[in-house]
Amino acid sequence: MPYRSNRRAFAGALAVVSTLLFAAPLHAQDNFPSRSLKIVVPATAGGTTDVVARTLAEKMSASMGQSVVIDNRLGANGIVAVKAVAGSPPDGYTMLLIHTAYTQNLALRSDQPYSLSEMIPLVLLGRSGTVLAVPSSLGVSTLKDFVEYVRARPGKLSYGSFGVASTAHIYGEMLSNVAKLQVTHVPYKGETAALNDVLSGQLAATWGSAGTFEPHVKAGKLKILAMTGPERMPQYADIPTFVEQGYPMFDLAGWNGVFVPRGTPPAVVDRLTAEVRKGLQSPEVTAKLVGFGFVPVGTQGRAFSQFLDADVAKWTAAAKANNIKAD
């Protein structure tokens, strides 16, 4: 009988411990969030992704009753930021807001620095085109003019991008390949730095967001020649696409979205998804996205996952066709 009594006592104790172990996380989820949250951003302060993240963070903070801070983690075309978030506790307190680099890294790098399965996609915030801009002093008005100008000066001109293996780098090499241009790629740590050198005349061209370049266009210092993507953006209807100017391979578009680490509890994922979508629907966040040349989307869950799989496939095809590698 003592053995049976001890066994019953052990079973009872185990049940109590199990209840305590499982009750704590559930209770924590019910009170989520109980402290400040963080959005990791692989961009410099003041850049497109950073500004969108900060505006979204303000809305989420007001709605959730907890501060949402921005953590700028630069390096390796977003890989540093992805790994930082993927390796953080899966409790919902650390999010990632990243752009197209997230899928491009998987398409361009043979080492596969991470996998899509390491993160849970919450919300696809918006999609956008990337523009090619030149200093007005260059004296060209169209993409055709620019191509002819560069061809006449083989090896003498440079274009800027916001990093090796970035969207801008890929587009730049694609154009050099299909248009048979001999132009040097100069990578920068952000689109603003490259823009400054274009405005000063040190670069013949650069790639970036229409919203960032627009003030300089209005000031007469910059000329936007074309935008990537399948069709013109409503807010920049005067900017022609590469596709309509004879470059169909530039139908690729950029995007940005929010993620959390794999293993984050479903209830927390649902709460954050709802909060991000709520923030996205606010006039302030929408205005920032539209101003930077994005079309707000709001796709979530499985549909967002399917979008990411398709995007990796598209960039992989583009990289192979143009022999672009990041390593």
mmCIF file of C-alpha atoms in Angstrom, residues 22-221:
data_model
loop_
_atom_site.group_PDB
_atom_site.id
_atom_site.type_symbol
_atom_site.label_atom_id
_atom_site.label_comp_id
_atom_site.label_asym_id
_atom_site.label_seq_id
_atom_site.Cartn_x
_atom_site.Cartn_y
_atom_site.Cartn_z
ATOM 1 C CA PHE A 22 1.019 25.736 -18.342
ATOM 2 C CA ALA A 23 -1.011 28.304 -16.472
ATOM 3 C CA ALA A 24 1.824 30.852 -16.404
ATOM 4 C CA PRO A 25 2.204 31.149 -20.202
ATOM 5 C CA LEU A 26 -1.546 31.212 -20.705
ATOM 6 C CA HIS A 27 -1.890 33.915 -18.070
ATOM 7 C CA ALA A 28 0.951 35.837 -19.719
ATOM 8 C CA GLN A 29 -0.793 35.618 -23.076
ATOM 9 C CA ASP A 30 -4.029 36.896 -21.535
ATOM 10 C CA ASN A 31 -2.159 39.948 -20.229
ATOM 11 C CA PHE A 32 -0.186 40.527 -23.445
ATOM 12 C CA PRO A 33 1.400 42.991 -23.725
ATOM 13 C CA SER A 34 2.485 43.653 -20.153
ATOM 14 C CA ARG A 35 5.655 45.575 -21.065
ATOM 15 C CA SER A 36 7.190 47.501 -23.950
ATOM 16 C CA LEU A 37 7.577 45.932 -27.384
ATOM 17 C CA LYS A 38 10.282 46.310 -30.023
ATOM 18 C CA ILE A 39 10.300 46.467 -33.814
ATOM 19 C CA VAL A 40 13.672 45.619 -35.356
ATOM 20 C CA VAL A 41 14.320 47.473 -38.603
ATOM 21 C CA PRO A 42 17.209 46.731 -41.026
ATOM 22 C CA ALA A 43 17.484 50.356 -42.125
ATOM 23 C CA THR A 44 19.079 53.631 -41.135
ATOM 24 C CA ALA A 45 17.075 56.188 -39.193
ATOM 25 C CA GLY A 46 15.144 58.453 -41.528
ATOM 26 C CA GLY A 47 14.964 55.971 -44.382
ATOM 27 C CA THR A 48 11.742 54.683 -45.916
ATOM 28 C CA THR A 49 11.472 51.502 -43.842
ATOM 29 C CA ASP A 50 12.461 53.297 -40.636
ATOM 30 C CA VAL A 51 9.890 56.080 -41.059
ATOM 31 C CA VAL A 52 7.104 53.611 -41.836
ATOM 32 C CA ALA A 53 8.095 51.517 -38.803
ATOM 33 C CA ARG A 54 8.126 54.520 -36.462
ATOM 34 C CA THR A 55 4.730 55.716 -37.636
ATOM 35 C CA LEU A 56 3.286 52.219 -37.222
ATOM 36 C CA ALA A 57 4.915 51.891 -33.791
ATOM 37 C CA GLU A 58 3.230 55.092 -32.600
ATOM 38 C CA LYS A 59 -0.191 53.766 -33.586
ATOM 39 C CA MET A 60 0.399 50.338 -32.052
ATOM 40 C CA SER A 61 1.669 51.910 -28.832
ATOM 41 C CA ALA A 62 -1.429 54.064 -28.476
ATOM 42 C CA SER A 63 -3.697 51.102 -29.183
ATOM 43 C CA MET A 64 -1.937 48.526 -26.980
ATOM 44 C CA GLY A 65 -1.098 50.753 -24.038
ATOM 45 C CA GLN A 66 2.603 49.885 -24.135
ATOM 46 C CA SER A 67 5.528 51.649 -25.785
ATOM 47 C CA VAL A 68 6.734 50.196 -29.084
ATOM 48 C CA VAL A 69 10.357 51.140 -29.734
ATOM 49 C CA ILE A 70 12.421 50.921 -32.913
ATOM 50 C CA ASP A 71 15.716 49.030 -32.976
ATOM 51 C CA ASN A 72 17.790 49.803 -36.090
ATOM 52 C CA ARG A 73 19.931 46.749 -36.872
ATOM 53 C CA LEU A 74 22.032 47.312 -39.984
ATOM 54 C CA GLY A 75 24.209 44.824 -41.795
ATOM 55 C CA ALA A 76 24.380 42.168 -44.510
ATOM 56 C CA ASN A 77 21.324 43.379 -46.429
ATOM 57 C CA GLY A 78 18.942 42.710 -43.563
ATOM 58 C CA ILE A 79 20.437 39.388 -42.424
ATOM 59 C CA VAL A 80 21.632 40.851 -39.113
ATOM 60 C CA ALA A 81 18.112 42.044 -38.303
ATOM 61 C CA VAL A 82 16.462 38.776 -39.341
ATOM 62 C CA LYS A 83 18.797 36.686 -37.200
ATOM 63 C CA ALA A 84 18.368 39.011 -34.231
ATOM 64 C CA VAL A 85 14.609 38.580 -34.298
ATOM 65 C CA ALA A 86 14.627 34.885 -35.184
ATOM 66 C CA GLY A 87 16.882 34.253 -32.191
ATOM 67 C CA SER A 88 14.813 36.295 -29.745
ATOM 68 C CA PRO A 89 12.264 34.766 -27.318
ATOM 69 C CA PRO A 90 9.079 33.863 -29.253
ATOM 70 C CA ASP A 91 6.817 35.842 -26.960
ATOM 71 C CA GLY A 92 5.608 38.585 -29.299
ATOM 72 C CA TYR A 93 7.666 41.350 -27.735
ATOM 73 C CA THR A 94 10.155 41.459 -30.611
ATOM 74 C CA MET A 95 8.944 42.023 -34.163
ATOM 75 C CA LEU A 96 10.703 42.515 -37.490
ATOM 76 C CA LEU A 97 9.697 45.052 -40.117
ATOM 77 C CA ILE A 98 11.662 44.275 -43.253
ATOM 78 C CA HIS A 99 11.541 44.887 -46.979
ATOM 79 C CA THR A 100 12.204 42.844 -50.119
ATOM 80 C CA ALA A 101 15.717 41.954 -48.952
ATOM 81 C CA TYR A 102 14.086 39.244 -46.834
ATOM 82 C CA THR A 103 13.293 37.140 -49.910
ATOM 83 C CA GLN A 104 16.147 38.412 -52.079
ATOM 84 C CA ASN A 105 18.785 37.035 -49.712
ATOM 85 C CA LEU A 106 17.395 33.548 -50.207
ATOM 86 C CA ALA A 107 17.452 34.020 -53.972
ATOM 87 C CA LEU A 108 20.988 35.433 -54.234
ATOM 88 C CA ARG A 109 22.993 33.701 -51.529
ATOM 89 C CA SER A 110 24.220 30.124 -51.770
ATOM 90 C CA ASP A 111 24.730 29.891 -47.988
ATOM 91 C CA GLN A 112 21.002 30.463 -47.277
ATOM 92 C CA PRO A 113 21.498 32.563 -44.103
ATOM 93 C CA TYR A 114 18.006 31.738 -42.824
ATOM 94 C CA SER A 115 14.790 30.078 -43.952
ATOM 95 C CA LEU A 116 11.263 31.420 -44.279
ATOM 96 C CA SER A 117 10.155 28.880 -41.667
ATOM 97 C CA GLU A 118 12.114 30.690 -38.944
ATOM 98 C CA MET A 119 9.615 33.552 -38.899
ATOM 99 C CA ILE A 120 5.839 33.893 -38.788
ATOM 100 C CA PRO A 121 4.582 36.498 -41.284
ATOM 101 C CA LEU A 122 2.011 38.823 -39.760
ATOM 102 C CA VAL A 123 1.029 41.491 -42.280
ATOM 103 C CA LEU A 124 2.202 42.551 -45.745
ATOM 104 C CA LEU A 125 2.070 46.316 -45.322
ATOM 105 C CA GLY A 126 2.537 47.517 -48.878
ATOM 106 C CA ARG A 127 4.020 46.989 -52.310
ATOM 107 C CA SER A 128 6.003 49.487 -54.336
ATOM 108 C CA GLY A 129 8.164 50.140 -57.321
ATOM 109 C CA THR A 130 11.796 51.276 -57.207
ATOM 110 C CA VAL A 131 12.781 54.246 -59.340
ATOM 111 C CA LEU A 132 15.894 55.066 -61.340
ATOM 112 C CA ALA A 133 16.924 58.704 -60.921
ATOM 113 C CA VAL A 134 19.655 60.885 -62.385
ATOM 114 C CA PRO A 135 20.862 64.405 -61.599
ATOM 115 C CA SER A 136 19.181 67.013 -63.757
ATOM 116 C CA SER A 137 22.634 68.243 -64.680
ATOM 117 C CA LEU A 138 23.192 65.013 -66.622
ATOM 118 C CA GLY A 139 20.953 66.418 -69.332
ATOM 119 C CA VAL A 140 18.857 63.326 -70.041
ATOM 120 C CA SER A 141 15.057 63.222 -69.916
ATOM 121 C CA THR A 142 14.114 59.628 -70.707
ATOM 122 C CA LEU A 143 15.343 56.114 -70.017
ATOM 123 C CA LYS A 144 16.307 55.810 -73.679
ATOM 124 C CA ASP A 145 18.398 58.970 -73.409
ATOM 125 C CA PHE A 146 20.135 57.623 -70.317
ATOM 126 C CA VAL A 147 20.975 54.287 -71.928
ATOM 127 C CA GLU A 148 22.469 56.051 -74.945
ATOM 128 C CA TYR A 149 24.392 58.450 -72.683
ATOM 129 C CA VAL A 150 25.975 55.589 -70.699
ATOM 130 C CA ARG A 151 26.732 53.523 -73.805
ATOM 131 C CA ALA A 152 28.675 56.464 -75.205
ATOM 132 C CA ARG A 153 30.883 56.483 -72.082
ATOM 133 C CA PRO A 154 31.763 52.827 -71.390
ATOM 134 C CA GLY A 155 33.361 52.267 -68.000
ATOM 135 C CA LYS A 156 33.411 55.958 -67.110
ATOM 136 C CA LEU A 157 30.191 56.265 -65.077
ATOM 137 C CA SER A 158 28.885 54.881 -61.786
ATOM 138 C CA TYR A 159 25.491 54.230 -60.244
ATOM 139 C CA GLY A 160 24.622 54.001 -56.563
ATOM 140 C CA SER A 161 22.614 51.460 -54.596
ATOM 141 C CA PHE A 162 21.678 51.021 -50.940
ATOM 142 C CA GLY A 163 23.915 47.991 -50.497
ATOM 143 C CA VAL A 164 25.438 44.897 -52.097
ATOM 144 C CA ALA A 165 22.686 42.440 -53.123
ATOM 145 C CA SER A 166 20.047 45.053 -52.359
ATOM 146 C CA THR A 167 17.046 45.644 -54.602
ATOM 147 C CA ALA A 168 18.859 48.601 -56.153
ATOM 148 C CA HIS A 169 21.958 46.500 -56.884
ATOM 149 C CA ILE A 170 19.883 43.781 -58.542
ATOM 150 C CA TYR A 171 18.025 46.275 -60.702
ATOM 151 C CA GLY A 172 21.243 48.056 -61.605
ATOM 152 C CA GLU A 173 22.902 44.857 -62.782
ATOM 153 C CA MET A 174 19.766 43.813 -64.641
ATOM 154 C CA LEU A 175 19.745 47.086 -66.570
ATOM 155 C CA SER A 176 23.467 46.856 -67.284
ATOM 156 C CA ASN A 177 22.957 43.334 -68.593
ATOM 157 C CA VAL A 178 19.912 43.815 -70.808
ATOM 158 C CA ALA A 179 20.925 47.271 -72.086
ATOM 159 C CA LYS A 180 24.593 46.287 -72.562
ATOM 160 C CA LEU A 181 25.962 49.031 -70.305
ATOM 161 C CA GLN A 182 29.445 49.273 -68.805
ATOM 162 C CA VAL A 183 28.781 51.160 -65.584
ATOM 163 C CA THR A 184 30.293 50.722 -62.118
ATOM 164 C CA HIS A 185 28.199 49.787 -59.087
ATOM 165 C CA VAL A 186 28.869 51.783 -55.896
ATOM 166 C CA PRO A 187 27.107 50.391 -52.789
ATOM 167 C CA TYR A 188 26.070 52.674 -49.913
ATOM 168 C CA LYS A 189 24.600 52.019 -46.467
ATOM 169 C CA GLY A 190 21.297 53.610 -47.407
ATOM 170 C CA GLU A 191 19.452 55.333 -50.219
ATOM 171 C CA THR A 192 19.966 58.775 -48.682
ATOM 172 C CA ALA A 193 23.762 58.514 -48.875
ATOM 173 C CA ALA A 194 23.618 57.475 -52.530
ATOM 174 C CA LEU A 195 21.122 60.234 -53.254
ATOM 175 C CA ASN A 196 23.471 62.862 -51.857
ATOM 176 C CA ASP A 197 26.237 61.766 -54.222
ATOM 177 C CA VAL A 198 23.880 61.843 -57.185
ATOM 178 C CA LEU A 199 22.806 65.364 -56.315
ATOM 179 C CA SER A 200 26.454 66.417 -56.066
ATOM 180 C CA GLY A 201 27.198 64.888 -59.459
ATOM 181 C CA GLN A 202 29.525 62.136 -58.214
ATOM 182 C CA LEU A 203 27.162 59.446 -59.509
ATOM 183 C CA ALA A 204 25.376 59.293 -62.835
ATOM 184 C CA ALA A 205 22.343 57.562 -61.335
ATOM 185 C CA THR A 206 20.873 55.864 -58.299
ATOM 186 C CA TRP A 207 17.899 53.724 -57.331
ATOM 187 C CA GLY A 208 15.431 54.291 -54.514
ATOM 188 C CA SER A 209 11.915 55.258 -53.509
ATOM 189 C CA ALA A 210 9.927 57.871 -55.368
ATOM 190 C CA GLY A 211 8.829 59.467 -52.095
ATOM 191 C CA THR A 212 12.404 60.075 -50.977
ATOM 192 C CA PHE A 213 13.392 61.531 -54.344
ATOM 193 C CA GLU A 214 10.253 63.586 -55.016
ATOM 194 C CA PRO A 215 11.294 66.780 -53.139
ATOM 195 C CA HIS A 216 14.481 66.958 -55.203
ATOM 196 C CA VAL A 217 12.499 66.374 -58.395
ATOM 197 C CA LYS A 218 10.228 69.287 -57.516
ATOM 198 C CA ALA A 219 13.296 71.400 -56.769
ATOM 199 C CA GLY A 220 14.594 70.691 -60.283
ATOM 200 C CA LYS A 221 17.710 68.863 -59.053
#
